[in-house]
Tab-separated table of C-alpha atoms in Angstrom:
chain	number	residue	atom	x	y	z
A	1253	MET	CA	-0.015	-0.238	0.074
A	1254	THR	CA	1.434	3.464	-1.033
A	1255	GLU	CA	0.882	6.878	0.316
A	1256	ASN	CA	-2.555	7.983	0.402
A	1257	CYS	CA	-3.463	4.517	-0.476
A	1258	VAL	CA	-3.268	5.060	-4.429
A	1259	THR	CA	-2.312	1.888	-6.095
A	1260	PRO	CA	1.116	1.820	-7.905
A	1261	HIS	CA	0.686	1.698	-11.936
A	1262	ARG	CA	1.177	-1.846	-12.949
A	1263	GLY	CA	1.338	-3.229	-16.533
A	1264	LYS	CA	-0.014	-5.781	-18.336
A	1265	VAL	CA	1.352	-9.264	-17.732
A	1266	LEU	CA	0.395	-10.319	-21.011
A	1267	THR	CA	1.484	-8.025	-23.896
A	1268	MET	CA	3.194	-8.485	-27.386
A	1269	ASP	CA	6.677	-8.757	-25.847
A	1270	THR	CA	5.834	-11.359	-23.520
A	1271	MET	CA	3.384	-13.519	-25.213
A	1272	ASN	CA	4.576	-16.815	-26.954
A	1273	PRO	CA	5.800	-15.224	-29.964
A	1274	ASN	CA	5.001	-18.311	-32.043
A	1275	ILE	CA	1.421	-17.375	-31.814
A	1276	LYS	CA	2.570	-13.952	-33.698
A	1277	ARG	CA	3.402	-15.825	-36.616
A	1278	VAL	CA	0.169	-17.725	-37.338
A	1279	GLU	CA	-2.044	-16.903	-39.566
A	1280	TYR	CA	-5.035	-18.024	-41.087
A	1281	ALA	CA	-6.174	-16.594	-44.271
A	1282	VAL	CA	-9.734	-18.400	-44.301
A	1283	ARG	CA	-10.838	-15.951	-41.880
A	1284	GLY	CA	-8.355	-12.929	-42.015
A	1285	PRO	CA	-9.037	-9.592	-42.553
A	1286	ILE	CA	-11.028	-9.948	-45.855
A	1287	VAL	CA	-13.456	-11.905	-43.571
A	1288	GLN	CA	-13.375	-9.396	-40.763
A	1289	ARG	CA	-14.336	-6.315	-43.406
A	1290	ALA	CA	-17.058	-8.686	-44.958
A	1291	VAL	CA	-18.746	-8.906	-41.020
A	1292	GLU	CA	-18.112	-5.308	-41.054
A	1293	LEU	CA	-20.315	-4.496	-44.637
A	1294	GLU	CA	-22.663	-6.665	-43.046
A	1295	ARG	CA	-23.767	-4.667	-39.880
A	1296	GLU	CA	-23.377	-1.509	-41.857
A	1297	LEU	CA	-25.891	-2.860	-44.358
A	1298	ARG	CA	-28.143	-3.842	-41.334
A	1299	GLU	CA	-27.696	-0.189	-40.177
A	1300	GLY	CA	-28.733	1.385	-43.170
A	1301	ALA	CA	-25.656	2.621	-45.098
A	1302	LYS	CA	-25.642	2.973	-48.699
A	1303	LYS	CA	-23.269	0.665	-50.501
A	1304	PRO	CA	-23.361	-0.654	-54.180
A	1305	PHE	CA	-24.645	-3.833	-53.610
A	1306	SER	CA	-27.245	-5.392	-51.096
A	1307	GLU	CA	-25.542	-8.058	-49.523
A	1308	VAL	CA	-22.204	-9.795	-48.814
A	1309	ILE	CA	-21.743	-12.996	-50.266
A	1310	LYS	CA	-19.102	-15.260	-48.604
A	1311	ALA	CA	-17.915	-17.286	-51.108
A	1312	ASN	CA	-14.469	-17.773	-48.584
A	1313	ILE	CA	-15.031	-20.577	-46.925
A	1314	GLY	CA	-16.399	-24.098	-47.508
A	1315	ASP	CA	-19.396	-24.015	-44.747
A	1316	ALA	CA	-22.232	-25.768	-46.828
A	1317	HIS	CA	-25.135	-25.101	-44.971
A	1318	ALA	CA	-24.022	-21.145	-44.467
A	1319	MET	CA	-24.502	-21.418	-48.472
A	1320	GLY	CA	-28.326	-22.734	-48.184
A	1321	GLN	CA	-27.427	-26.070	-48.476
A	1322	LYS	CA	-29.796	-28.336	-46.608
A	1323	PRO	CA	-29.234	-31.050	-43.666
A	1324	ILE	CA	-29.805	-34.915	-44.772
A	1325	THR	CA	-32.852	-35.702	-43.239
A	1326	PHE	CA	-31.673	-39.091	-41.715
A	1327	LEU	CA	-28.649	-37.522	-40.497
A	1328	ARG	CA	-30.911	-34.604	-38.180
A	1329	GLN	CA	-33.482	-36.916	-37.139
A	1330	VAL	CA	-30.908	-39.336	-35.460
A	1331	LEU	CA	-29.262	-36.479	-33.442
A	1332	ALA	CA	-32.589	-35.163	-32.480
A	1333	LEU	CA	-33.134	-38.457	-31.305
A	1334	CYS	CA	-29.915	-38.799	-29.390
A	1335	SER	CA	-30.477	-34.863	-28.117
A	1336	TYR	CA	-34.188	-35.579	-26.919
A	1337	PRO	CA	-34.523	-39.479	-26.430
A	1338	ASP	CA	-38.197	-38.922	-25.362
A	1339	LEU	CA	-39.085	-38.283	-29.160
A	1340	LEU	CA	-38.105	-41.827	-29.501
A	1341	ASN	CA	-41.972	-42.506	-28.487
A	1342	GLU	CA	-43.282	-40.299	-31.346
A	1343	ASP	CA	-44.345	-42.493	-34.347
A	1344	HIS	CA	-43.111	-39.690	-37.172
A	1345	PHE	CA	-39.361	-40.748	-36.923
A	1346	PRO	CA	-38.646	-43.956	-38.939
A	1347	ASP	CA	-37.946	-47.036	-37.036
A	1348	ASP	CA	-34.028	-47.190	-38.863
A	1349	ALA	CA	-33.474	-43.633	-37.128
A	1350	LYS	CA	-34.641	-44.750	-34.110
A	1351	LEU	CA	-32.372	-47.938	-34.294
A	1352	ARG	CA	-29.633	-46.078	-34.812
A	1353	ALA	CA	-30.203	-43.423	-31.600
A	1354	ARG	CA	-30.734	-46.388	-29.387
A	1355	ARG	CA	-27.543	-47.635	-30.095
A	1356	ILE	CA	-25.604	-44.572	-29.636
A	1357	LEU	CA	-27.258	-43.413	-26.484
A	1358	GLN	CA	-26.684	-47.025	-25.191
A	1359	ALA	CA	-23.174	-46.517	-25.690
A	1360	CYS	CA	-23.526	-43.222	-23.994
A	1361	GLY	CA	-22.455	-43.105	-20.121
A	1362	GLY	CA	-26.263	-42.792	-18.591
A	1363	GLY	CA	-27.971	-42.867	-22.186
A	1364	SER	CA	-26.704	-39.111	-22.745
A	1365	ILE	CA	-24.841	-37.331	-25.464
A	1366	GLY	CA	-24.364	-34.950	-22.714
A	1367	ALA	CA	-21.877	-37.177	-21.129
A	1368	TYR	CA	-18.311	-38.121	-21.714
A	1369	SER	CA	-17.299	-40.566	-23.439
A	1370	MET	CA	-14.058	-42.257	-23.707
A	1371	SER	CA	-10.888	-40.150	-24.755
A	1372	GLN	CA	-10.477	-42.135	-28.149
A	1373	GLY	CA	-14.394	-41.942	-28.642
A	1374	LEU	CA	-17.120	-43.979	-27.963
A	1375	GLU	CA	-16.446	-47.504	-29.110
A	1376	CYS	CA	-19.276	-48.628	-31.113
A	1377	VAL	CA	-18.631	-45.357	-33.690
A	1378	ARG	CA	-14.943	-46.654	-33.904
A	1379	GLN	CA	-16.333	-49.874	-34.598
A	1380	ASP	CA	-18.454	-48.441	-37.468
A	1381	VAL	CA	-15.700	-46.222	-38.730
A	1382	ALA	CA	-13.223	-49.136	-39.013
A	1383	ARG	CA	-15.986	-51.058	-40.722
A	1384	TYR	CA	-16.452	-48.106	-42.937
A	1385	ILE	CA	-13.003	-47.884	-43.836
A	1386	GLU	CA	-12.892	-51.822	-44.826
A	1387	ARG	CA	-15.369	-51.128	-47.028
A	1388	ARG	CA	-14.093	-48.572	-49.049
A	1389	ASP	CA	-11.180	-49.857	-48.939
A	1390	GLY	CA	-12.447	-53.427	-50.827
A	1391	GLY	CA	-11.815	-55.796	-47.111
A	1392	ILE	CA	-8.555	-54.288	-46.529
A	1393	ARG	CA	-8.563	-54.326	-42.563
A	1394	SER	CA	-9.468	-51.942	-40.487
A	1395	ASP	CA	-8.769	-52.103	-36.613
A	1396	PRO	CA	-11.128	-49.829	-34.351
A	1397	SER	CA	-7.914	-49.726	-31.971
A	1398	ASN	CA	-6.639	-47.058	-34.679
A	1399	ILE	CA	-9.022	-45.306	-34.784
A	1400	TYR	CA	-9.290	-42.010	-33.000
A	1401	LEU	CA	-12.299	-39.690	-33.144
A	1402	SER	CA	-11.489	-36.161	-33.060
A	1403	THR	CA	-13.027	-32.339	-33.353
A	1404	GLY	CA	-13.351	-31.935	-37.193
A	1405	ALA	CA	-10.470	-33.621	-39.115
A	1406	SER	CA	-8.454	-30.191	-38.141
A	1407	ASP	CA	-8.412	-31.148	-34.384
A	1408	ALA	CA	-6.376	-34.722	-35.273
A	1409	ILE	CA	-3.727	-33.338	-37.815
A	1410	VAL	CA	-3.122	-30.287	-34.927
A	1411	THR	CA	-2.401	-33.321	-32.563
A	1412	MET	CA	-0.342	-35.795	-34.892
A	1413	LEU	CA	2.082	-32.540	-35.348
A	1414	LYS	CA	2.455	-31.813	-31.642
A	1415	LEU	CA	3.452	-35.643	-31.578
A	1416	LEU	CA	5.815	-35.498	-34.875
A	1417	VAL	CA	7.551	-31.639	-33.952
A	1418	SER	CA	10.813	-31.623	-32.038
A	1419	GLY	CA	13.994	-30.435	-31.602
A	1420	GLU	CA	16.095	-27.212	-32.141
A	1421	GLY	CA	17.753	-24.844	-34.636
A	1422	SER	CA	19.083	-27.412	-37.634
A	1423	THR	CA	17.524	-30.439	-35.894
A	1424	ARG	CA	14.098	-28.690	-35.932
A	1425	THR	CA	11.431	-30.822	-37.467
A	1426	GLY	CA	10.628	-30.006	-41.096
A	1427	VAL	CA	6.979	-30.667	-42.271
A	1428	MET	CA	6.158	-30.921	-45.868
A	1429	ILE	CA	3.130	-28.989	-47.188
A	1430	SER	CA	2.177	-28.367	-50.542
A	1431	ILE	CA	1.850	-24.743	-52.184
A	1432	PRO	CA	-0.922	-23.453	-52.311
A	1433	GLN	CA	-1.751	-25.312	-49.323
A	1434	TYR	CA	-4.854	-24.974	-46.567
A	1435	PRO	CA	-3.809	-22.612	-44.132
A	1436	LEU	CA	-4.280	-24.871	-41.089
A	1437	TYR	CA	-1.003	-26.695	-41.890
A	1438	SER	CA	1.057	-23.341	-42.150
A	1439	ALA	CA	-0.587	-21.778	-38.764
A	1440	ALA	CA	-0.446	-25.434	-36.828
A	1441	LEU	CA	3.465	-25.394	-37.897
A	1442	ALA	CA	4.427	-21.525	-36.854
A	1443	GLU	CA	2.256	-22.364	-33.305
A	1444	LEU	CA	4.458	-25.445	-32.671
A	1445	GLY	CA	7.631	-23.694	-34.114
A	1446	ALA	CA	8.139	-26.409	-36.483
A	1447	VAL	CA	9.957	-25.745	-40.119
A	1448	GLN	CA	7.588	-25.582	-42.939
A	1449	ILE	CA	8.960	-27.427	-46.100
A	1450	ASN	CA	6.910	-25.872	-49.284
A	1451	TYR	CA	6.569	-28.192	-52.359
A	1452	TYR	CA	4.728	-26.987	-54.954
A	1453	LEU	CA	2.057	-28.202	-57.313
A	1454	ASN	CA	2.211	-27.691	-60.954
A	1455	GLU	CA	-0.574	-25.296	-61.709
A	1456	GLU	CA	-0.133	-25.880	-65.774
A	1457	GLN	CA	-0.815	-29.999	-65.251
A	1458	CYS	CA	-3.872	-29.166	-63.486
A	1459	TRP	CA	-2.419	-28.730	-59.886
A	1460	SER	CA	-0.189	-32.192	-60.316
A	1461	LEU	CA	2.015	-33.421	-57.653
A	1462	ASP	CA	5.435	-34.385	-59.195
A	1463	VAL	CA	8.027	-36.586	-56.989
A	1464	SER	CA	10.560	-34.551	-58.722
A	1465	GLU	CA	9.453	-31.323	-56.907
A	1466	LEU	CA	9.791	-32.974	-53.618
A	1467	ARG	CA	12.978	-34.549	-53.878
A	1468	GLN	CA	14.141	-31.237	-54.541
A	1469	ALA	CA	12.507	-29.362	-51.883
A	1470	LEU	CA	13.283	-32.073	-49.419
A	1471	THR	CA	16.920	-31.926	-50.357
A	1472	ALA	CA	17.475	-28.407	-49.670
A	1473	ALA	CA	14.713	-28.327	-46.670
A	1474	ARG	CA	18.098	-30.672	-45.291
A	1475	LYS	CA	20.671	-28.072	-44.797
A	1476	HIS	CA	18.920	-26.321	-42.504
A	1477	CYS	CA	16.507	-28.899	-40.548
A	1478	ARG	CA	15.220	-32.692	-40.172
A	1479	PRO	CA	12.534	-33.103	-42.496
A	1480	ARG	CA	10.062	-36.199	-40.688
A	1481	ALA	CA	6.746	-35.881	-42.443
A	1482	LEU	CA	5.125	-35.234	-45.789
A	1483	CYS	CA	1.231	-33.635	-45.552
A	1484	ILE	CA	-1.017	-34.201	-48.401
A	1485	ILE	CA	-4.563	-32.925	-49.128
A	1486	ASN	CA	-6.549	-35.077	-51.749
A	1487	PRO	CA	-8.787	-34.016	-53.032
A	1488	GLY	CA	-7.002	-30.775	-52.908
A	1489	ASN	CA	-8.069	-27.709	-51.164
A	1490	PRO	CA	-7.937	-24.870	-52.296
A	1491	THR	CA	-6.801	-26.521	-55.792
A	1492	GLY	CA	-9.669	-29.313	-56.292
A	1493	GLN	CA	-7.503	-31.677	-58.093
A	1494	VAL	CA	-7.855	-35.353	-57.564
A	1495	GLN	CA	-4.462	-37.324	-57.363
A	1496	SER	CA	-3.880	-40.459	-59.600
A	1497	LYS	CA	-3.549	-43.779	-57.911
A	1498	LYS	CA	0.010	-43.568	-59.719
A	1499	CYS	CA	0.925	-40.141	-58.523
A	1500	ILE	CA	-0.351	-42.063	-55.016
A	1501	GLU	CA	1.980	-45.137	-55.457
A	1502	ASP	CA	5.105	-42.330	-56.261
A	1503	VAL	CA	4.441	-40.592	-53.404
A	1504	ILE	CA	4.044	-43.574	-50.877
A	1505	ARG	CA	7.155	-44.870	-52.192
A	1506	PHE	CA	9.006	-41.597	-51.492
A	1507	ALA	CA	8.266	-41.230	-48.202
A	1508	ALA	CA	9.285	-45.279	-47.471
A	1509	GLU	CA	12.764	-44.209	-49.020
A	1510	GLU	CA	13.448	-40.592	-47.417
A	1511	ARG	CA	12.011	-42.482	-44.251
A	1512	LEU	CA	9.059	-39.713	-43.798
A	1513	PHE	CA	5.785	-40.024	-41.732
A	1514	LEU	CA	2.766	-39.545	-44.519
A	1515	MET	CA	-0.527	-37.247	-43.097
A	1516	ALA	CA	-3.341	-37.914	-45.919
A	1517	ASP	CA	-6.123	-35.303	-45.719
A	1518	GLU	CA	-8.900	-37.012	-47.340
A	1519	VAL	CA	-11.452	-34.823	-46.193
A	1520	TYR	CA	-13.371	-34.263	-49.641
A	1521	GLN	CA	-13.058	-37.665	-50.452
A	1522	ASP	CA	-16.346	-38.202	-52.066
A	1523	ASN	CA	-16.551	-34.737	-53.497
A	1524	ILE	CA	-15.463	-36.228	-57.093
A	1525	TYR	CA	-17.029	-34.465	-60.105
A	1526	ALA	CA	-14.480	-34.803	-63.366
A	1527	GLU	CA	-14.977	-37.502	-65.525
A	1528	GLY	CA	-12.516	-40.221	-65.474
A	1529	CYS	CA	-11.344	-38.950	-61.765
A	1530	LYS	CA	-11.784	-41.277	-58.907
A	1531	PHE	CA	-10.856	-41.514	-55.162
A	1532	HIS	CA	-7.970	-43.614	-54.125
A	1533	SER	CA	-7.254	-43.777	-50.338
A	1534	PHE	CA	-3.289	-43.272	-49.527
A	1535	LYS	CA	-4.212	-46.379	-47.192
A	1536	LYS	CA	-5.599	-48.885	-49.797
A	1537	VAL	CA	-3.059	-48.241	-52.365
A	1538	LEU	CA	-0.496	-48.673	-49.362
A	1539	PHE	CA	-1.933	-52.314	-49.033
A	1540	GLU	CA	-1.909	-52.898	-52.309
A	1541	MET	CA	1.551	-52.060	-52.829
A	1542	GLY	CA	2.872	-55.115	-50.619
A	1543	PRO	CA	4.375	-55.769	-47.158
A	1544	GLU	CA	7.292	-53.632	-48.152
A	1545	PHE	CA	5.512	-50.570	-47.662
A	1546	SER	CA	2.460	-51.726	-46.026
A	1547	ASN	CA	4.425	-53.111	-43.039
A	1548	THR	CA	6.828	-50.002	-42.747
A	1549	VAL	CA	5.350	-46.706	-43.916
A	1550	GLU	CA	3.864	-44.402	-40.888
A	1551	LEU	CA	0.358	-43.025	-41.893
A	1552	ALA	CA	-2.225	-40.994	-40.647
A	1553	SER	CA	-5.330	-40.385	-42.311
A	1554	PHE	CA	-8.117	-37.786	-41.893
A	1555	HIS	CA	-11.710	-37.436	-42.763
A	1556	SER	CA	-14.356	-35.292	-41.357
A	1557	THR	CA	-18.180	-34.852	-41.066
A	1558	SER	CA	-17.977	-31.252	-42.573
A	1559	LYS	CA	-17.777	-31.591	-45.911
A	1560	CYS	CA	-18.549	-33.893	-48.514
A	1561	TYR	CA	-22.426	-34.319	-48.858
A	1562	MET	CA	-23.089	-33.654	-45.493
A	1563	GLY	CA	-21.340	-30.035	-44.982
A	1564	GLU	CA	-22.056	-30.859	-41.061
A	1565	CYS	CA	-19.559	-28.070	-39.932
A	1566	GLY	CA	-20.449	-26.808	-36.764
A	1567	PHE	CA	-20.747	-30.193	-35.170
A	1568	ARG	CA	-17.236	-31.149	-35.395
A	1569	GLY	CA	-16.600	-34.360	-36.148
A	1570	GLY	CA	-14.058	-36.513	-37.620
A	1571	TYR	CA	-11.562	-39.338	-37.060
A	1572	MET	CA	-8.137	-40.013	-37.739
A	1573	GLU	CA	-6.708	-43.757	-38.531
A	1574	VAL	CA	-3.332	-44.655	-37.342
A	1575	ILE	CA	-1.194	-47.312	-39.470
A	1576	ASN	CA	2.184	-48.817	-37.970
A	1577	LEU	CA	2.596	-46.301	-35.285
A	1578	ASP	CA	5.124	-47.337	-32.715
A	1579	PRO	CA	3.146	-48.917	-29.701
A	1580	ALA	CA	4.913	-46.694	-27.362
A	1581	VAL	CA	3.748	-43.613	-29.511
A	1582	LYS	CA	0.207	-44.790	-29.340
A	1583	ALA	CA	0.121	-44.840	-25.779
A	1584	GLN	CA	1.439	-41.199	-25.910
A	1585	LEU	CA	-1.279	-40.207	-28.265
A	1586	LEU	CA	-3.725	-41.610	-26.198
A	1587	LYS	CA	-2.167	-39.361	-23.355
A	1588	LEU	CA	-2.165	-36.396	-25.610
A	1589	VAL	CA	-6.267	-36.877	-26.547
A	1590	SER	CA	-7.241	-37.419	-22.734
A	1591	VAL	CA	-5.720	-34.173	-21.783
A	1592	ARG	CA	-8.826	-32.709	-23.624
A	1593	LEU	CA	-11.241	-35.401	-21.959
A	1594	CYS	CA	-13.195	-36.250	-25.626
A	1595	PRO	CA	-14.239	-35.024	-28.747
A	1596	PRO	CA	-17.872	-33.547	-28.420
A	1597	VAL	CA	-19.995	-36.351	-28.623
A	1598	PRO	CA	-22.823	-35.065	-30.858
A	1599	GLY	CA	-20.164	-34.818	-33.417
A	1600	GLN	CA	-18.952	-38.427	-32.845
A	1601	ALA	CA	-22.532	-39.521	-33.156
A	1602	LEU	CA	-22.936	-37.731	-36.231
A	1603	MET	CA	-19.633	-39.284	-37.739
A	1604	ASP	CA	-21.404	-42.329	-37.031
A	1605	LEU	CA	-24.120	-41.788	-39.299
A	1606	VAL	CA	-21.657	-40.585	-42.275
A	1607	VAL	CA	-19.886	-44.527	-41.397
A	1608	ASN	CA	-23.142	-46.127	-41.151
A	1609	PRO	CA	-25.716	-44.846	-43.446
A	1610	PRO	CA	-28.988	-46.035	-44.200
A	1611	GLN	CA	-28.786	-49.795	-45.760
A	1612	GLU	CA	-30.862	-50.876	-48.761
A	1613	GLY	CA	-34.167	-52.236	-47.522
A	1614	GLU	CA	-34.383	-49.917	-44.330
A	1615	PRO	CA	-36.873	-47.490	-44.229
A	1616	SER	CA	-34.662	-44.201	-44.672
A	1617	HIS	CA	-32.477	-45.583	-47.606
A	1618	PRO	CA	-34.593	-43.973	-50.676
A	1619	GLN	CA	-34.980	-40.572	-49.313
A	1620	PHE	CA	-31.175	-40.792	-47.903
A	1621	ILE	CA	-29.817	-41.708	-51.392
A	1622	LYS	CA	-31.761	-39.177	-53.123
A	1623	GLU	CA	-30.543	-36.427	-50.578
A	1624	ARG	CA	-27.093	-37.417	-51.294
A	1625	THR	CA	-27.224	-37.925	-54.886
A	1626	ALA	CA	-28.891	-34.569	-55.335
A	1627	VAL	CA	-26.204	-32.673	-53.301
A	1628	LEU	CA	-23.376	-33.899	-55.027
A	1629	SER	CA	-24.794	-33.812	-58.410
A	1630	SER	CA	-25.622	-29.959	-57.847
A	1631	LEU	CA	-21.927	-29.685	-56.813
A	1632	ALA	CA	-20.640	-31.082	-59.943
A	1633	GLU	CA	-22.858	-28.986	-62.138
A	1634	ARG	CA	-21.330	-26.030	-59.980
A	1635	ALA	CA	-18.033	-27.144	-60.612
A	1636	ARG	CA	-18.401	-26.803	-63.892
A	1637	LEU	CA	-20.386	-23.673	-63.982
A	1638	VAL	CA	-17.571	-22.182	-62.236
A	1639	GLU	CA	-14.799	-23.023	-64.337
A	1640	GLN	CA	-16.617	-22.244	-67.874
A	1641	LEU	CA	-17.479	-18.597	-66.580
A	1642	LEU	CA	-14.418	-17.942	-64.779
A	1643	ASN	CA	-12.140	-18.933	-67.929
A	1644	SER	CA	-14.720	-16.882	-69.927
A	1645	ILE	CA	-13.219	-13.792	-67.969
A	1646	PRO	CA	-10.232	-12.353	-70.149
A	1647	GLY	CA	-7.348	-11.663	-67.408
A	1648	ILE	CA	-8.342	-15.048	-65.429
A	1649	SER	CA	-7.685	-18.615	-65.919
A	1650	CYS	CA	-9.542	-21.480	-64.161
A	1651	ASN	CA	-8.030	-25.315	-63.901
A	1652	PRO	CA	-10.807	-27.710	-64.239
A	1653	VAL	CA	-12.391	-28.395	-60.491
A	1654	GLN	CA	-12.180	-32.420	-60.161
A	1655	GLY	CA	-13.013	-31.722	-56.607
A	1656	ALA	CA	-13.758	-30.538	-53.248
A	1657	MET	CA	-15.559	-27.238	-52.928
A	1658	TYR	CA	-13.116	-24.617	-54.025
A	1659	SER	CA	-11.612	-23.085	-57.713
A	1660	PHE	CA	-8.172	-21.346	-57.658
A	1661	PRO	CA	-8.206	-19.371	-60.165
A	1662	ARG	CA	-4.800	-16.818	-61.880
A	1663	ILE	CA	-5.800	-13.084	-62.089
A	1664	ASN	CA	-3.606	-11.212	-63.986
A	1665	ILE	CA	-3.316	-7.972	-62.085
A	1666	PRO	CA	-1.488	-4.674	-63.845
A	1667	GLU	CA	1.748	-3.618	-62.707
A	1668	ARG	CA	-0.201	-0.423	-61.883
A	1669	ALA	CA	-1.999	-1.999	-59.470
A	1670	ILE	CA	1.060	-4.036	-58.193
A	1671	LYS	CA	2.899	-1.257	-57.638
A	1672	GLU	CA	-0.029	0.493	-56.092
A	1673	ALA	CA	-1.002	-2.324	-53.615
A	1674	GLN	CA	2.823	-2.680	-52.712
A	1675	ALA	CA	2.987	1.163	-51.921
A	1676	MET	CA	-0.016	-0.102	-49.351
A	1677	GLY	CA	2.360	-2.507	-47.876
A	1678	GLN	CA	-0.362	-5.368	-49.323
A	1679	ALA	CA	-0.043	-8.303	-51.546
A	1680	PRO	CA	-1.589	-7.605	-54.735
A	1681	ASP	CA	-3.579	-10.001	-54.772
A	1682	MET	CA	-4.941	-8.893	-51.126
A	1683	PHE	CA	-5.697	-5.693	-52.663
A	1684	TYR	CA	-7.628	-6.952	-55.514
A	1685	CYS	CA	-10.089	-8.875	-53.217
A	1686	LEU	CA	-10.657	-5.918	-50.629
A	1687	ARG	CA	-11.890	-3.618	-53.528
A	1688	LEU	CA	-13.752	-6.580	-54.662
A	1689	LEU	CA	-15.549	-6.561	-51.761
A	1690	GLU	CA	-15.986	-2.824	-51.400
A	1691	GLU	CA	-17.294	-2.360	-54.593
A	1692	THR	CA	-19.552	-5.748	-55.233
A	1693	GLY	CA	-20.032	-7.565	-51.613
A	1694	ILE	CA	-18.282	-10.340	-52.738
A	1695	CYS	CA	-15.610	-12.108	-49.939
A	1696	LEU	CA	-13.127	-14.137	-51.651
A	1697	VAL	CA	-9.764	-15.069	-50.024
A	1698	PRO	CA	-6.518	-13.528	-51.893
A	1699	GLY	CA	-4.351	-16.844	-53.010
A	1700	SER	CA	-1.364	-15.239	-51.148
A	1701	GLY	CA	-3.249	-16.838	-48.098
A	1702	PHE	CA	-2.416	-19.688	-49.284
A	1703	GLY	CA	1.069	-19.557	-51.192
A	1704	GLN	CA	1.663	-19.536	-54.770
A	1705	LYS	CA	4.497	-19.298	-57.087
A	1706	ASP	CA	6.037	-15.598	-57.157
A	1707	GLY	CA	4.627	-13.433	-59.724
A	1708	THR	CA	1.205	-15.079	-59.580
A	1709	TYR	CA	-1.938	-13.969	-58.109
A	1710	HIS	CA	-4.694	-16.238	-57.464
A	1711	PHE	CA	-8.426	-15.999	-55.172
A	1712	ARG	CA	-9.842	-19.064	-53.688
A	1713	MET	CA	-13.952	-19.021	-54.260
A	1714	THR	CA	-16.104	-22.020	-52.585
A	1715	ILE	CA	-18.461	-22.955	-55.375
A	1716	LEU	CA	-21.374	-24.125	-52.488
A	1717	PRO	CA	-23.368	-21.024	-53.553
A	1718	PRO	CA	-26.624	-22.087	-54.961
A	1719	THR	CA	-26.211	-21.735	-58.820
A	1720	GLU	CA	-28.803	-18.595	-59.143
A	1721	LYS	CA	-26.370	-16.955	-56.710
A	1722	LEU	CA	-23.355	-18.377	-58.536
A	1723	GLU	CA	-24.086	-16.771	-61.735
A	1724	VAL	CA	-24.735	-13.400	-60.458
A	1725	LEU	CA	-21.594	-13.417	-58.311
A	1726	LEU	CA	-19.354	-14.505	-61.758
A	1727	SER	CA	-21.228	-12.017	-63.516
A	1728	LYS	CA	-20.174	-9.215	-60.899
A	1729	LEU	CA	-17.050	-10.699	-60.751
A	1730	LYS	CA	-16.567	-10.375	-64.294
A	1731	GLU	CA	-17.714	-6.719	-64.453
A	1732	PHE	CA	-15.809	-5.507	-61.887
A	1733	HIS	CA	-12.437	-7.462	-63.405
A	1734	GLN	CA	-12.612	-6.012	-66.591
A	1735	ARG	CA	-13.262	-2.276	-64.696
A	1736	PHE	CA	-10.062	-2.783	-62.586
A	1737	THR	CA	-8.174	-3.763	-65.292
A	1738	ARG	CA	-8.969	-0.540	-67.230
A	1739	GLU	CA	-8.225	1.343	-64.283
A	1740	TYR	CA	-4.662	0.135	-63.878
A	1741	SER	CA	-4.286	-0.545	-67.102
């Protein structure tokens, strides 16, 4: 206590100087400054501000339901029954939905999805996930003890990176990620203090992956870090490519030769649109290559309830399957997931319905197939529409959207605009996207937030808006691009 009972000035304990320095390096473009400005513009419109547009169209993120996609009836029926079991006594829910709900509730403590589950997830759900993987991969065995349910795929990806990252200086762990990449990876590596090793996808060859590029990136990285993991996104985000079986085989051989841990992000595995393209899981290809690879290559693969035909982002359901993990490390993995108690149980229930949907002969099967087919067919139609209309705009070129939920077109930005952006301390495609937002209300994410080759500029746009809104969006984009180009030419 000081004279006159005045408390001496005390500075903040947590400041920009004292906080974790790794956090300051974290960036996440998908919800970055442009999205924050879009939220401000929505508020201004609600308050009556005059803008050159009547609504903000958020085409920046793969949030299907926010874009108007309707939930799959069966999924929501079972979740409703799980959330409010008294509905099990009602007549207007189909018997197969009630059966699924009772099975899930019986696996929960006290018969309630409000109870904690085991940290690895409900056993019955992990069993269903294992059976799903076996069906998907043509009978290759999946062990439920290798399945870890998670808070979306993102949580499992970060958990695995935590196990992989160690060392200091030249012994720090290096993790290979594709460029362009989904910013979760760069953000997680920055937070963990790991070394990001970029390998570039080939835009001229429909964003294909070449092992020679992997080898070149790895050789350069070994001079300053210890590469230990290789991350693959298939189908690609933000690039929308689907990898061929041969490409996956080449990647597995590379990982085996270089003793790299493989991480396969396969959350878009049902989102395949282009003729001749097919999803091949890394696990299936690994086992088809024989014991030389299937007994040695360490693999973690990831799936989610947030994408595909479900689009149930908010429930945060996901799983990870690990292959060839050292038993002692597996024990550490269980310890690590135990710290967070368990993934959200409603998300676990939803994951169970994704891997164990209505079967032929069950009452909900016809409607489920009809709704699922309608969603995927509509997405395929919009993928073609986006590619076609973007390529009709002079100065914009777009590869085929083979899968996933995004296009990643290249944009030509005039030199004067590039110089003006640099003078403002902005990346040129950030400058372009901010102008687009302010003048049209269209919210896209600049390619610089995902990584791109020097001298090239892109944006990521989701294909999720309804067809009529997509056509409006692309028409406005065309008008803006032509106006922008004239202004700076």
